Coordinates of N, CA and C and ligand atoms in Angstrom, one line a residue:
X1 N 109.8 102.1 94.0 CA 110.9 102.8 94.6 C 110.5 103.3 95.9
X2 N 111.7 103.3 96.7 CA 111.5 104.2 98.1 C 110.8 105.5 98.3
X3 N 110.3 105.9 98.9 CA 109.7 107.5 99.5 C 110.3 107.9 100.3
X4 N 110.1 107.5 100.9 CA 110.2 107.1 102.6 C 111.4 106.1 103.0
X5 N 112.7 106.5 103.4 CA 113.5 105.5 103.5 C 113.4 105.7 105.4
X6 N 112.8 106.6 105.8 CA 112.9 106.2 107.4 C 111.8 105.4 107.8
X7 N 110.8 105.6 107.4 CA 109.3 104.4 107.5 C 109.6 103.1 106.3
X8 N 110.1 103.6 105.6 CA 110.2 102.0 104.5 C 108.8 102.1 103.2
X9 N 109.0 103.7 103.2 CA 107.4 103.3 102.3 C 107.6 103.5 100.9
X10 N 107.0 102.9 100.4 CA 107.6 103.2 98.9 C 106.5 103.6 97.6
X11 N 106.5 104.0 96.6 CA 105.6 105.1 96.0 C 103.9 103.8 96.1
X12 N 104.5 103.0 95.3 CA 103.3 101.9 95.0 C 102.1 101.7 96.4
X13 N 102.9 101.7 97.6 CA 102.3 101.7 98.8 C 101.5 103.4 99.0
X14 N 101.7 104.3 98.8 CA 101.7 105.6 99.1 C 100.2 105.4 98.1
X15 N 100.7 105.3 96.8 CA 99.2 105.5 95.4 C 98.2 104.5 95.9
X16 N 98.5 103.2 96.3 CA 97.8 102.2 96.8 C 96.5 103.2 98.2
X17 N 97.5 104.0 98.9 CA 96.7 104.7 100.0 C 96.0 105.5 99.5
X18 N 96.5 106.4 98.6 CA 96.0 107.8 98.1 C 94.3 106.8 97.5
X19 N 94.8 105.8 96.4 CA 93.7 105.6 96.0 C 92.5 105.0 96.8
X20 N 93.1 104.8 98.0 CA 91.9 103.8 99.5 C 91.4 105.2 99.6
X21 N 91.2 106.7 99.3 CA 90.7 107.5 99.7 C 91.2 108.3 100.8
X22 N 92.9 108.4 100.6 CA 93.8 109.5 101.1 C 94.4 110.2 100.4
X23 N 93.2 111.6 100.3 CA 93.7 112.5 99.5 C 94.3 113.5 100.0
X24 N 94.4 113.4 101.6 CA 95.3 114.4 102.6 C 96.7 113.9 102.7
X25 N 97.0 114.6 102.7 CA 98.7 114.2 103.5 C 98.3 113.9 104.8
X26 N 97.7 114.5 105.5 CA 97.6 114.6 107.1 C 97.4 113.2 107.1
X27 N 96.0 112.7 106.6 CA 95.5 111.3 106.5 C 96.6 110.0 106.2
X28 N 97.2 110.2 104.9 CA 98.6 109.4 104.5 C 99.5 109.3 105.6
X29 N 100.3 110.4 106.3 CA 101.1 110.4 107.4 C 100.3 109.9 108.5
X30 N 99.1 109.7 108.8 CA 98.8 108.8 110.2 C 98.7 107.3 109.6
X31 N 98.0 107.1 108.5 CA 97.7 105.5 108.0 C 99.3 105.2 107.7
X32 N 100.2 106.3 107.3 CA 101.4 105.1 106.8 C 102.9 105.5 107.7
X33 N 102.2 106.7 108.3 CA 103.8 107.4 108.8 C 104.8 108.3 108.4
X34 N 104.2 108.3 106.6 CA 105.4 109.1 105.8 C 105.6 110.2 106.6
X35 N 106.9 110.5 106.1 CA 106.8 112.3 106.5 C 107.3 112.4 108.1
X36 N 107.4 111.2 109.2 CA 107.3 111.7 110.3 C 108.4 111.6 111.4
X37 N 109.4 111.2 110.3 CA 110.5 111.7 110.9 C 111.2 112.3 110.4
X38 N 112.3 112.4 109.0 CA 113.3 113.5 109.3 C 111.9 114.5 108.1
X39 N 111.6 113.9 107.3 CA 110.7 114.7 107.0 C 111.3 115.1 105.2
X40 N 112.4 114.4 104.8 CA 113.0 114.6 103.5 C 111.9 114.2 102.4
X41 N 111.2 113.4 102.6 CA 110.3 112.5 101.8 C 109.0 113.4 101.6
X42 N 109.1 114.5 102.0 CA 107.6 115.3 102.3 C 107.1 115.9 100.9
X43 N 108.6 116.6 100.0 CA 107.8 116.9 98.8 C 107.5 115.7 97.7
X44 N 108.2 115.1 97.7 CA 107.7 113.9 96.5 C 106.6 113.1 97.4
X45 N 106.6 112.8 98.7 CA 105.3 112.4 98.9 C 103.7 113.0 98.0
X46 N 104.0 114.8 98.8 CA 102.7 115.5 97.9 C 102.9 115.3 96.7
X47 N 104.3 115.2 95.7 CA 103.8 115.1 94.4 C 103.6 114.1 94.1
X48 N 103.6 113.0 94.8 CA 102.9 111.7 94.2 C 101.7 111.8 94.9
X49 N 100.9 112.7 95.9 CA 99.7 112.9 96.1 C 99.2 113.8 94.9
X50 N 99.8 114.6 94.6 CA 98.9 115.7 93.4 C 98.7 114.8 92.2
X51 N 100.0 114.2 91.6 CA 99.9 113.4 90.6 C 98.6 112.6 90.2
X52 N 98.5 111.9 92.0 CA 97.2 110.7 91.9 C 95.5 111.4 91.7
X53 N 95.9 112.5 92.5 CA 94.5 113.0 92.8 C 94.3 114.0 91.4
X54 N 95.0 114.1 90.5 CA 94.8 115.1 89.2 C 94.3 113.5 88.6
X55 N 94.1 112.3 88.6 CA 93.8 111.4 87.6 C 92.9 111.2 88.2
X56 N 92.1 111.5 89.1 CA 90.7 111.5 89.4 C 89.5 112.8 89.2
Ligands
LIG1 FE1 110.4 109.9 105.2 FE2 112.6 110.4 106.6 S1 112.4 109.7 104.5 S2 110.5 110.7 107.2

């Protein structure tokens, strides 16, 4: 599913990053963009970042 419908990112792509070893947001938003323009996508971004990094 979509995240990100202004970059085109979608969750699979996001967990795929989180799990390359982006456990920042800051880091996610430069490797993928989320977040960087209207900025709607910002809380389910983090909760698909909390989600990943609580299974590590
Ligand atoms: Fe992600 Fe707009 S939906 S920046």
């Amino acid at each position: 599913m979509y995240v990100c419908l202004c970059k085109g990112i979608t969750d699979s792509q996001l967990r795929a990053a989180i799990k390359d070893g982006g456990s920042e947001f800051k880091r996610l938003k430069k490797e993928l963009a989320v977040g960087t323009q209207c900025g709607k996508c910002v809380p389910v971004a983090m909760s698909i970042l909390a989600e990943e990094t609580a299974k590590n």
